[in-house]
XYZ file of C-alpha atoms in Angstrom:
540
model
C 0.504 -0.325 0.135
C 1.120 3.083 -0.971
C 1.812 5.551 2.274
C 1.766 9.353 2.209
C 3.461 11.118 4.876
C 2.772 15.081 5.823
C 2.997 17.470 8.136
C 6.551 16.764 9.493
C 9.725 18.837 9.268
C 12.018 17.165 6.040
C 15.400 16.925 5.884
C 16.454 15.766 2.466
C 20.191 15.963 3.233
C 20.200 17.366 -0.626
C 21.178 20.846 0.693
C 21.320 22.291 4.350
C 17.830 24.408 3.601
C 16.057 22.226 1.680
C 12.659 20.713 2.817
C 8.891 20.180 1.221
C 5.803 19.312 2.210
C 5.409 15.872 1.726
C 6.858 12.726 0.891
C 4.698 9.466 -0.603
C 6.351 5.731 -0.741
C 5.183 3.536 -3.309
C 4.388 0.079 -3.316
C 7.321 -1.190 -4.019
C 9.240 0.552 -0.701
C 11.191 3.577 -2.616
C 9.740 7.244 -2.713
C 7.447 7.594 -5.608
C 7.573 11.764 -4.778
C 8.504 14.723 -2.563
C 6.722 18.285 -3.098
C 4.015 19.874 -2.057
C 0.788 18.082 -0.242
C -1.401 18.634 -3.013
C 0.533 17.255 -5.287
C 1.173 14.152 -3.247
C -2.060 13.882 -3.058
C -3.201 13.726 -6.338
C -1.134 11.110 -7.345
C -1.704 9.545 -4.290
C -4.981 8.087 -4.565
C -5.572 5.313 -2.101
C -3.099 5.816 -0.012
C -2.294 5.696 3.685
C -1.974 8.697 5.279
C 0.548 9.859 8.344
C 0.180 13.067 10.122
C 3.703 13.258 11.580
C 2.657 16.182 14.089
C 5.822 18.004 12.866
C 7.942 15.268 13.766
C 11.864 15.508 11.899
C 12.317 13.113 9.376
C 15.615 12.329 7.904
C 16.956 9.365 5.798
C 17.405 6.407 7.472
C 21.196 6.229 9.439
C 23.876 4.618 7.560
C 26.381 2.763 9.660
C 29.817 2.795 7.845
C 31.339 0.098 10.470
C 30.466 -1.898 13.599
C 30.761 -5.607 14.314
C 26.852 -6.797 14.095
C 27.948 -10.449 14.857
C 29.500 -8.592 18.077
C 25.780 -7.229 19.607
C 25.647 -11.165 20.911
C 27.859 -9.847 23.735
C 25.295 -7.064 24.806
C 23.386 -10.527 25.271
C 25.599 -13.382 26.632
C 28.114 -11.733 28.560
C 28.937 -9.971 32.031
C 29.093 -6.386 31.439
C 32.045 -4.641 33.416
C 31.357 -1.015 31.618
C 30.696 0.522 35.218
C 33.357 -1.527 37.082
C 35.619 1.138 38.642
C 37.946 -1.505 40.554
C 39.244 -5.203 40.299
C 36.560 -5.824 43.198
C 33.928 -4.485 41.074
C 34.670 -7.108 38.096
C 35.248 -10.021 40.590
C 31.515 -9.068 42.174
C 30.333 -8.378 38.431
C 31.618 -12.011 37.175
C 30.360 -13.623 40.442
C 26.973 -12.642 40.293
C 26.835 -13.360 36.524
C 27.850 -17.236 37.070
C 25.621 -17.390 39.776
C 22.706 -16.120 37.818
C 23.134 -18.132 34.991
C 24.079 -21.309 36.784
C 27.398 -21.629 34.652
C 29.958 -25.061 35.445
C 32.939 -25.842 34.721
C 31.555 -26.961 31.522
C 30.898 -23.299 30.421
C 32.491 -20.448 30.193
C 32.545 -17.085 31.294
C 33.424 -13.835 29.279
C 32.796 -9.986 30.169
C 33.110 -7.144 28.188
C 33.622 -3.025 28.662
C 36.418 -2.842 30.841
C 38.287 0.048 30.943
C 41.505 0.195 33.085
C 42.311 4.074 32.323
C 38.869 4.215 34.432
C 39.734 1.763 37.498
C 41.261 3.065 40.498
C 43.991 0.768 39.702
C 44.748 2.373 36.978
C 45.836 -0.778 35.083
C 44.723 -3.992 33.474
C 43.648 -6.875 35.594
C 45.613 -9.983 35.487
C 44.751 -13.885 35.872
C 45.028 -13.751 40.050
C 42.004 -11.332 40.049
C 40.096 -13.560 37.591
C 40.692 -16.665 39.607
C 38.789 -14.856 42.690
C 35.552 -15.332 40.763
C 36.333 -18.572 39.681
C 39.547 -21.087 39.095
C 37.364 -23.901 37.516
C 35.599 -22.128 35.023
C 37.098 -20.453 32.134
C 36.934 -17.237 32.374
C 37.956 -14.374 29.381
C 37.241 -10.402 29.636
C 37.258 -7.995 27.016
C 38.674 -4.392 26.858
C 36.158 -1.945 25.765
C 38.408 -1.107 23.036
C 38.164 -4.477 21.830
C 41.887 -4.963 21.589
C 43.559 -6.322 24.880
C 41.565 -8.833 27.041
C 42.471 -10.489 30.220
C 42.776 -14.680 30.796
C 41.958 -16.690 34.245
C 44.169 -19.403 34.903
C 41.500 -21.650 33.297
C 41.215 -20.340 30.028
C 45.407 -19.896 29.550
C 45.068 -24.003 29.907
C 42.633 -24.592 28.079
C 43.853 -22.091 25.330
C 47.859 -23.413 26.117
C 49.664 -20.282 26.756
C 52.298 -20.906 28.632
C 55.508 -19.749 29.642
C 56.958 -20.916 26.583
C 54.532 -19.724 24.244
C 56.055 -17.113 22.043
C 54.282 -13.697 21.578
C 52.820 -13.613 17.745
C 53.667 -11.298 15.291
C 51.318 -8.492 15.924
C 50.502 -9.130 19.771
C 51.730 -10.315 22.875
C 50.814 -11.585 25.929
C 51.323 -10.527 29.275
C 53.746 -11.479 31.622
C 54.615 -11.882 35.705
C 57.104 -9.319 36.042
C 60.613 -11.186 35.916
C 59.431 -14.305 34.234
C 57.630 -15.383 31.112
C 54.744 -16.686 33.525
C 52.162 -15.197 31.115
C 50.121 -13.318 33.265
C 46.689 -13.500 31.812
C 46.634 -10.150 29.815
C 46.422 -10.636 26.137
C 46.973 -7.984 23.397
C 45.741 -7.748 20.230
C 43.792 -9.813 17.580
C 46.786 -12.130 16.690
C 46.041 -13.474 20.664
C 42.714 -12.676 21.106
C 40.861 -14.505 18.716
C 42.688 -17.887 20.420
C 40.633 -17.340 23.482
C 37.518 -16.325 21.384
C 37.845 -19.292 19.718
C 37.789 -21.273 23.196
C 34.628 -19.228 24.277
C 32.415 -19.147 21.726
C 31.805 -23.165 21.507
C 31.278 -23.296 25.083
C 28.575 -20.496 25.499
C 26.237 -22.188 23.106
C 24.979 -19.315 21.738
C 21.610 -19.573 19.945
C 22.212 -17.062 17.417
C 18.930 -17.697 15.535
C 17.059 -17.112 18.305
C 18.701 -14.065 19.104
C 19.457 -12.274 15.834
C 15.989 -10.077 15.734
C 16.999 -8.921 18.939
C 21.048 -8.034 17.399
C 19.740 -5.890 14.896
C 17.114 -4.175 17.158
C 20.142 -2.484 18.587
C 20.662 -0.620 15.114
C 16.983 -0.380 14.382
C 16.271 1.347 18.210
C 18.707 4.245 16.767
C 17.590 5.113 13.377
C 20.029 3.088 11.358
C 18.509 1.287 7.943
C 21.886 -0.238 6.728
C 24.331 -2.160 9.097
C 28.285 -3.600 8.611
C 29.444 -6.560 9.899
C 33.042 -5.055 9.707
C 35.132 -8.062 10.533
C 32.901 -11.415 9.327
C 34.129 -14.545 10.698
C 33.231 -17.695 8.603
C 30.429 -19.370 10.863
C 28.823 -15.675 10.895
C 29.210 -15.093 6.967
C 27.453 -18.279 6.657
C 24.661 -18.091 8.920
C 23.768 -14.428 8.249
C 23.323 -15.791 4.239
C 21.219 -18.525 5.442
C 19.132 -16.042 7.532
C 19.054 -13.629 4.662
C 17.528 -16.467 2.421
C 14.986 -16.895 5.131
C 13.541 -13.584 5.126
C 15.321 -12.778 8.772
C 16.885 -8.934 8.141
C 15.067 -6.010 9.304
C 17.473 -3.806 7.610
C 20.529 -3.925 5.162
C 23.274 -5.572 6.160
C 27.148 -5.016 4.643
C 29.354 -7.918 5.836
C 33.668 -7.970 4.799
C 35.727 -11.182 5.513
C 38.294 -10.872 7.962
C 42.117 -11.131 6.750
C 43.218 -14.325 8.620
C 40.095 -16.260 8.449
C 39.687 -17.677 5.320
C 38.432 -14.652 3.248
C 38.483 -16.590 -0.059
C 36.560 -19.380 1.230
C 33.717 -17.031 2.542
C 33.654 -15.458 -0.844
C 33.750 -18.007 -2.815
C 31.083 -20.087 -0.389
C 28.978 -17.289 -0.677
C 29.426 -16.220 -3.979
C 25.567 -15.009 -4.598
C 26.445 -12.459 -2.112
C 29.401 -10.903 -3.051
C 28.051 -8.052 -5.198
C 26.334 -4.818 -4.851
C 22.869 -6.291 -4.785
C 21.577 -7.230 -2.162
C 20.257 -11.006 -0.958
C 17.506 -10.763 1.593
C 18.926 -7.005 2.572
C 22.742 -9.013 2.790
C 25.577 -8.573 0.788
C 29.495 -8.656 0.741
C 30.963 -5.094 0.395
C 34.589 -6.535 0.346
C 37.377 -7.526 2.371
C 38.911 -5.979 5.940
C 42.149 -5.971 7.400
C 43.631 -3.949 10.315
C 47.043 -2.253 10.954
C 47.492 -1.857 14.599
C 45.805 -1.377 17.854
C 43.801 1.193 20.172
C 45.110 5.043 21.366
C 43.522 4.692 24.947
C 45.448 1.129 25.102
C 48.307 2.841 23.859
C 48.703 -0.034 21.335
C 48.019 2.239 18.084
C 51.080 2.339 16.384
C 52.821 6.379 16.230
C 55.217 8.069 14.263
C 55.926 10.046 17.555
C 55.896 8.454 20.947
C 53.192 8.504 23.347
C 53.374 11.185 26.582
C 55.176 8.838 28.870
C 53.242 6.069 31.232
C 54.097 3.947 34.356
C 57.342 2.980 32.736
C 58.540 5.826 32.018
C 59.251 5.552 28.443
C 59.967 8.378 26.098
C 60.151 6.644 22.876
C 57.261 4.309 22.887
C 55.055 4.248 19.893
C 53.582 0.655 19.881
C 53.510 -1.133 16.935
C 51.898 -2.760 13.271
C 50.255 -5.653 12.555
C 51.605 -6.446 9.347
C 54.850 -5.993 7.465
C 54.871 -3.555 4.492
C 54.959 -7.017 1.934
C 52.050 -8.658 3.921
C 49.924 -5.528 3.887
C 50.488 -4.898 -0.041
C 49.428 -8.594 -0.777
C 45.846 -8.108 1.072
C 45.447 -4.840 -0.719
C 46.716 -6.367 -3.458
C 44.374 -9.309 -3.727
C 41.003 -7.132 -3.176
C 42.032 -4.682 -5.593
C 42.965 -7.288 -8.247
C 39.547 -8.930 -7.350
C 37.329 -5.866 -7.520
C 36.981 -5.719 -3.800
C 36.607 -2.540 -1.301
C 39.404 -2.705 0.877
C 38.600 -1.632 4.728
C 41.371 -1.159 7.272
C 41.598 -0.557 10.614
C 44.614 2.575 11.505
C 43.684 4.345 14.738
C 47.818 5.877 14.521
C 49.329 7.789 12.086
C 52.258 5.273 11.111
C 49.747 2.657 10.248
C 47.565 5.070 8.319
C 51.039 6.268 6.370
C 51.827 2.212 5.939
C 48.304 2.127 4.399
C 48.265 4.831 2.325
C 51.578 3.738 1.129
C 50.858 0.145 0.379
C 47.547 0.680 -1.067
C 49.118 3.658 -4.031
C 52.214 0.672 -4.261
C 48.965 -2.164 -5.144
C 47.229 0.541 -7.417
C 50.450 0.911 -9.549
C 50.878 -2.627 -10.137
C 47.446 -3.800 -10.283
C 46.166 -4.183 -13.948
C 42.383 -3.909 -12.867
C 40.782 -1.510 -15.382
C 38.105 -0.459 -12.044
C 40.452 -0.129 -9.897
C 40.260 3.452 -8.995
C 36.179 3.149 -8.733
C 36.969 0.875 -5.351
C 36.147 3.319 -2.844
C 38.964 1.982 0.433
C 38.373 2.909 3.698
C 40.599 3.697 6.443
C 38.534 2.852 9.427
C 39.407 4.698 12.961
C 41.763 7.525 11.347
C 41.743 8.955 15.550
C 45.560 10.633 15.023
C 45.697 10.801 11.205
C 47.070 14.246 10.199
C 46.465 16.511 7.567
C 48.789 15.790 5.067
C 47.211 11.939 5.297
C 43.958 12.979 4.281
C 45.442 15.039 1.664
C 47.185 12.012 0.218
C 44.088 9.886 0.856
C 41.725 12.247 -1.359
C 44.313 11.826 -4.194
C 43.550 7.953 -4.175
C 39.799 7.737 -3.548
C 40.463 7.156 0.064
C 37.150 7.725 2.578
C 38.159 8.114 5.935
C 35.464 6.496 8.458
C 35.902 8.594 12.096
C 35.077 7.099 15.170
C 34.330 10.605 15.750
C 32.529 9.147 19.672
C 36.076 8.748 21.079
C 36.012 12.781 22.120
C 33.558 12.240 24.480
C 34.031 8.439 26.038
C 37.697 8.585 25.492
C 39.446 12.151 24.881
C 40.530 12.532 27.947
C 42.742 9.267 28.079
C 43.973 11.017 24.753
C 45.154 13.911 26.217
C 47.180 12.540 28.683
C 48.112 9.606 26.035
C 49.139 12.460 23.306
C 49.368 15.579 25.291
C 46.957 18.821 24.537
C 48.194 19.027 20.601
C 48.134 15.972 19.408
C 45.593 15.035 22.285
C 43.406 17.855 21.325
C 42.622 17.227 17.540
C 41.472 13.400 17.673
C 39.108 12.601 15.083
C 40.186 15.679 13.014
C 36.645 15.921 10.769
C 37.758 19.759 9.805
C 40.907 18.475 8.134
C 39.300 15.476 6.136
C 36.310 18.371 5.144
C 39.124 20.716 3.775
C 40.913 17.780 2.130
C 37.170 17.239 0.449
C 36.724 13.988 1.545
C 32.924 12.420 1.918
C 34.294 11.011 5.490
C 32.031 9.313 7.448
C 30.812 8.218 11.123
C 31.022 5.265 13.425
C 30.312 3.272 16.508
C 31.963 0.547 16.367
C 29.338 -1.875 17.630
C 29.884 -3.501 19.999
C 32.481 -0.932 21.545
C 29.868 1.676 21.941
C 25.793 1.690 21.199
C 25.135 2.610 17.581
C 23.735 5.966 18.537
C 24.892 7.833 15.051
C 23.551 11.335 16.595
C 25.879 11.401 19.423
C 28.745 10.425 16.724
C 27.398 13.978 14.777
C 27.065 15.845 18.199
C 30.885 14.954 19.317
C 32.315 16.266 15.812
C 29.987 19.512 15.903
C 31.027 19.782 20.109
C 34.412 18.015 20.982
C 33.491 18.169 24.200
C 35.159 15.242 26.825
C 33.475 13.209 29.255
C 35.544 15.613 31.426
C 34.470 18.573 30.386
C 37.577 19.626 28.065
C 37.495 21.601 25.006
C 39.171 19.582 22.283
C 40.649 21.737 19.247
C 38.011 23.952 18.398
C 39.273 24.408 14.872
C 38.317 20.287 14.096
C 34.939 21.340 14.848
C 32.341 20.968 12.031
C 28.494 22.250 11.416
C 25.588 20.329 11.962
C 24.386 19.452 8.172
C 28.335 18.153 7.140
C 27.795 16.257 10.276
C 24.694 14.500 9.310
C 26.082 13.966 5.447
C 28.353 11.595 7.575
C 25.713 8.982 8.562
C 23.280 9.646 5.202
C 24.986 10.323 1.986
C 28.470 10.261 3.062
C 27.711 6.888 4.342
C 26.079 5.592 1.149
C 28.387 6.989 -0.767
C 30.851 5.209 0.848
C 28.882 1.509 0.203
C 28.549 3.139 -3.497
C 24.492 3.169 -3.311
C 24.446 6.715 -3.288
C 21.811 6.324 -6.155
C 19.404 4.243 -4.112
C 19.833 5.657 -0.210
C 21.295 8.652 1.781
C 18.808 11.488 0.690
C 15.363 11.587 0.866
C 14.492 11.867 -3.225
C 11.972 10.038 -5.735
C 13.280 6.839 -6.714
C 15.447 6.025 -3.590
C 14.544 3.420 -0.878
C 12.246 5.056 1.608
C 14.310 4.433 4.079
C 13.389 6.854 6.667
C 14.677 7.739 10.499
C 11.908 9.956 12.347
C 12.833 11.521 14.868
C 11.030 14.491 17.620
C 13.041 17.449 16.787
C 15.318 18.464 13.739
C 18.902 18.300 14.079
C 19.849 21.439 12.424
C 16.823 23.273 14.282
C 18.188 22.655 17.791
C 21.118 23.676 20.577
C 24.306 21.850 19.176
C 24.506 20.902 22.598
C 21.133 18.854 22.646
C 21.810 16.590 19.436
C 22.616 13.467 21.093
C 19.198 13.812 23.178
C 16.728 13.899 20.449
C 15.258 10.775 20.381
C 14.410 7.810 17.035
C 10.785 8.073 17.212
C 10.479 5.595 14.238
C 12.632 3.641 11.477
C 10.894 2.714 8.131
C 12.940 0.362 6.033
C 11.824 0.496 2.741
C 8.208 2.030 3.341
C 8.096 -0.951 6.545
C 8.173 0.389 10.255
C 11.313 -1.485 12.064
C 10.768 0.189 15.138
C 8.428 2.638 16.533
C 9.334 3.628 20.373
C 6.556 2.843 22.855
């Protein structure tokens, strides 16, 4: 049935001051008309009419980087995000074990701890987690997703011992003065070993959870989401969900380097396309080159501020050699796949730009300049790097919420100048780049309006004002989660603005972000989310 929306504050995102009186949705879920209410009614015989009563209507928000499959942690793990001490962590884990009746045959995963906000000021160790249980395997994951801690039983099950070497691009913590592991693990080269141990023991019923996993997005106005480091089992599972009609929104997967990329693409070849099947497709391939700035593992060209060890030359490290990075990028370009790459530190950014340029020069693919590669996170990227990205058509997808959540930590780790210009959005705008904003779910919830609030205001949780020269206006912030997001996915012809012929993906809000005080943007509520003309979320 056709649907006519009227009496709303329409924000089509075509121009800053553009608006219209009515929007007509066709039977096929596309926008049939935007313009005057009288003309819309002339075209809308038999249409259902919806009086918006002044609500704001924007294009459905587009998530340019997150981990949809990671939302299982919201449902199945112990939340440690409110813990402020080792004792809090032990109490939270103990309560989780008791509530769930977990035995030695099971496992406990905890998520969201951050040593920056613990009174001890450091990561816990296996000895701390052993206080919750020595018999049940326990593994907790840092808020950034780049570090974790295992108890003694988990170390035993994974086989990490005093003789276990640190893998390339990662490390295991050691008891001081020995090689005995203390439970700490850094970067995916170590973390995936613990995930592989945990997942079978968790007995997750993902099909039963899948609707709830998607709800985290649609409740925040998101109509296109990403699974940004897709694992083989989840790639196959989401393909099956799509064929079974279980998708509420469009989901784009990116098979992860080191996890059988070719196999995932081959098994799901029908989804390896710009066209969705049942709201799912594979958009390209994913790699990462460094770690987390708040965890001091982002790879930098200049040293961090001295930490607990007093070191004045620490710059962290990369996760791949130049030749390894080149080979993966080249494989993507040669096979006509978009490459997404995690880069937080500017040294990692230098490596990505250099190796992408090298692969571009060498690849015979005639369409190699149309692939729109993406640098993910971009926390400390320099002005000259944004200019270099523009030269090769590389898109910065920026985790601007770092400004609020970890801005105070960045000031501590990098000092007032470098720390003050994290998420340097203005530099990206000046370089003419179609930047996007993301939340890296499950690191934080997919609150897309909060990403705009952070970029516009640049205020930290502690009340510090970061570099005001990097502020941007609200309209350009909204572009980052609408039309620019569509451009990143190569879908700007069907998403990102409210125009006739595009999909009727709508975010209906209780206020227009362009008309409120910029400090109030993140307080705006999503009242309803519409995907291709169908309501997929309505606030109670």
